[in-house]
C-alpha angles and dihedrals in degrees: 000000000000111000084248096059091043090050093044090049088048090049091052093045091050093044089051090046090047092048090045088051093048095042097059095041084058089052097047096049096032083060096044098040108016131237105291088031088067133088131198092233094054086053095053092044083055089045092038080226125132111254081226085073091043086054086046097058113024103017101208147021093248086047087053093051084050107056096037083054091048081049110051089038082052094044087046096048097044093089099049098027096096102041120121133178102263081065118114094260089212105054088037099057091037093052083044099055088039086058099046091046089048085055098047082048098047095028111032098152086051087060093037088049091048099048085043092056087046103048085055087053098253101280093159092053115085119201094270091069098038094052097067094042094053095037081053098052086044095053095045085045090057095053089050090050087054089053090055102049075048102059096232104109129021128233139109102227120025093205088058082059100054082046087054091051091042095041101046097032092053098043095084086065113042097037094038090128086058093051091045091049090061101045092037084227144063111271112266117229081254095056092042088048084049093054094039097054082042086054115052083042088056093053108034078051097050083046096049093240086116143064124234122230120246 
C-alpha cells in the first residue's frame, strides 16, 4: 500500500474512533444534564478529547445533537426500512421488535436521550430533523395498512402498532431503573432472552400472526 493510502486509512481510523468517543460521551452527559445543561468542555472531559476536535468535526454542540439524534433514529429504522408489503408480515415485524429490543439492550442512554427530547416536545429538533421521522413512521404505517386490508395481520390502526413495538421495546431502556429496582438486579442475558422471546409472542399474537396454544 503507497504511504498516502496508508496515511489516508490511519486518518480515517483515528477520525471514526474520535467521533465514536465523542459521541458517547454526548450521550452520556445530554441524558444526565439535559441539552441546555451540557457544555462542550464537560463532553470532551468525559471523551478526554480536546473540544477543538468536537468543533472539527462537529462544529458545534447543536451540530453534535444533531447528529447523535440522526444517528440513534437511523440505527432504530434500519430493521423496518426496507420492508414492503409483498414481505412475509410475521418474520418482518418479529426481526423488527428483535432489533429494537437488541438497541434498548446495547444503547440504553440513546433510547433514554431520545424519549427525553421528545417528552419536552422536541424544542432542540428543527424541521430537518422532524420531517424524516414523521415521513418514516408514515411510510411504515402505510405497509402495515396494507397488511390489514389484506387480512394478514390484525389490527385497527397501523400507526398504534408502530407505538406497541416503540413503547414496549424501548421500555427496557428508558425505564431500566424501574426494571433493576424490581429485580433488585440488572437483567442477565438469560432474563433479557426470556423477555425478548415474551415479548414478540405477545405481540405477533396480538397481531394474529400466532397461534395460541391449546
Amino acid at each position: 500500500m503507497p504511504l498516502s493510502e496508508a496515511h489516508s486509512s490511519n486518518t480515517g481510523a483515528i477520525r471514526r474512533r474520535n467521533q465514536s468517543l465523542i459521541l458517547k460521551a454526548a450521550a452520556e452527559e445530554f441524558v444526565k444534564s439535559g441539552y441546555k445543561g451540557t457544555s462542550l468542555q464537560v463532553i470532551a472531559q468525559r471523551a478526554e478529547l480536546p473540544k477543538a476536535n468536537i468543533l472539527y468535526y462537529f462544529k458545534s454542540k447543536e451540530g453534535l445533537y444533531r447528529a447523535l439524534i440522526s444517528d440513534i433514529v437511523e440505527l432504530w429504522n434500519n430493521a423496518f426500512e426496507g420492508i414492503t408489503a409483498d414481505d412475509e408480515p410475521s418474520q418482518a415485524i418479529e426481526i423488527y421488535i428483535r432489533s429494537k429490543l437488541h438497541y434498548s439492550r446495547t444503547h440504553p442512554l440513546h433510547s433514554r436521550l431520545f424519549a427525553m427530547e421528545f417528552i419536552q416536545g422536541a424544542p432542540n429538533l428543527d424541521e430537518s430533523l422532524r420531517a424524516p421521522i414523521r415521513e418514516w413512521a408514515l411510510s411504515r404505517s402505510a405497509v402495515l395498512q396494507t397488511w390489514i386490508d389484506q387480512g394478514l395481520i390484525q389490527a385497527r390502526s397501523p400507526m398504534d402498532v408502530l407505538f406497541a413495538i416503540w413503547s414496549t421495546t424501548q421500555f427496557y431502556a428508558d425505564f431500566d431503573a424501574e426494571i433493576n429496582f424490581i429485580y433488585q438486579n440488572p437483567l442477565s442475558d438469560s432474563q433479557f432472552e426470556l423477555a425478548e422471546q415474551n415479548l414478540v409472542e405477545l405481540l405477533l399474537r396480538g397481531l394474529g400472526l400466532l397461534k395460541s396454544e391449546p
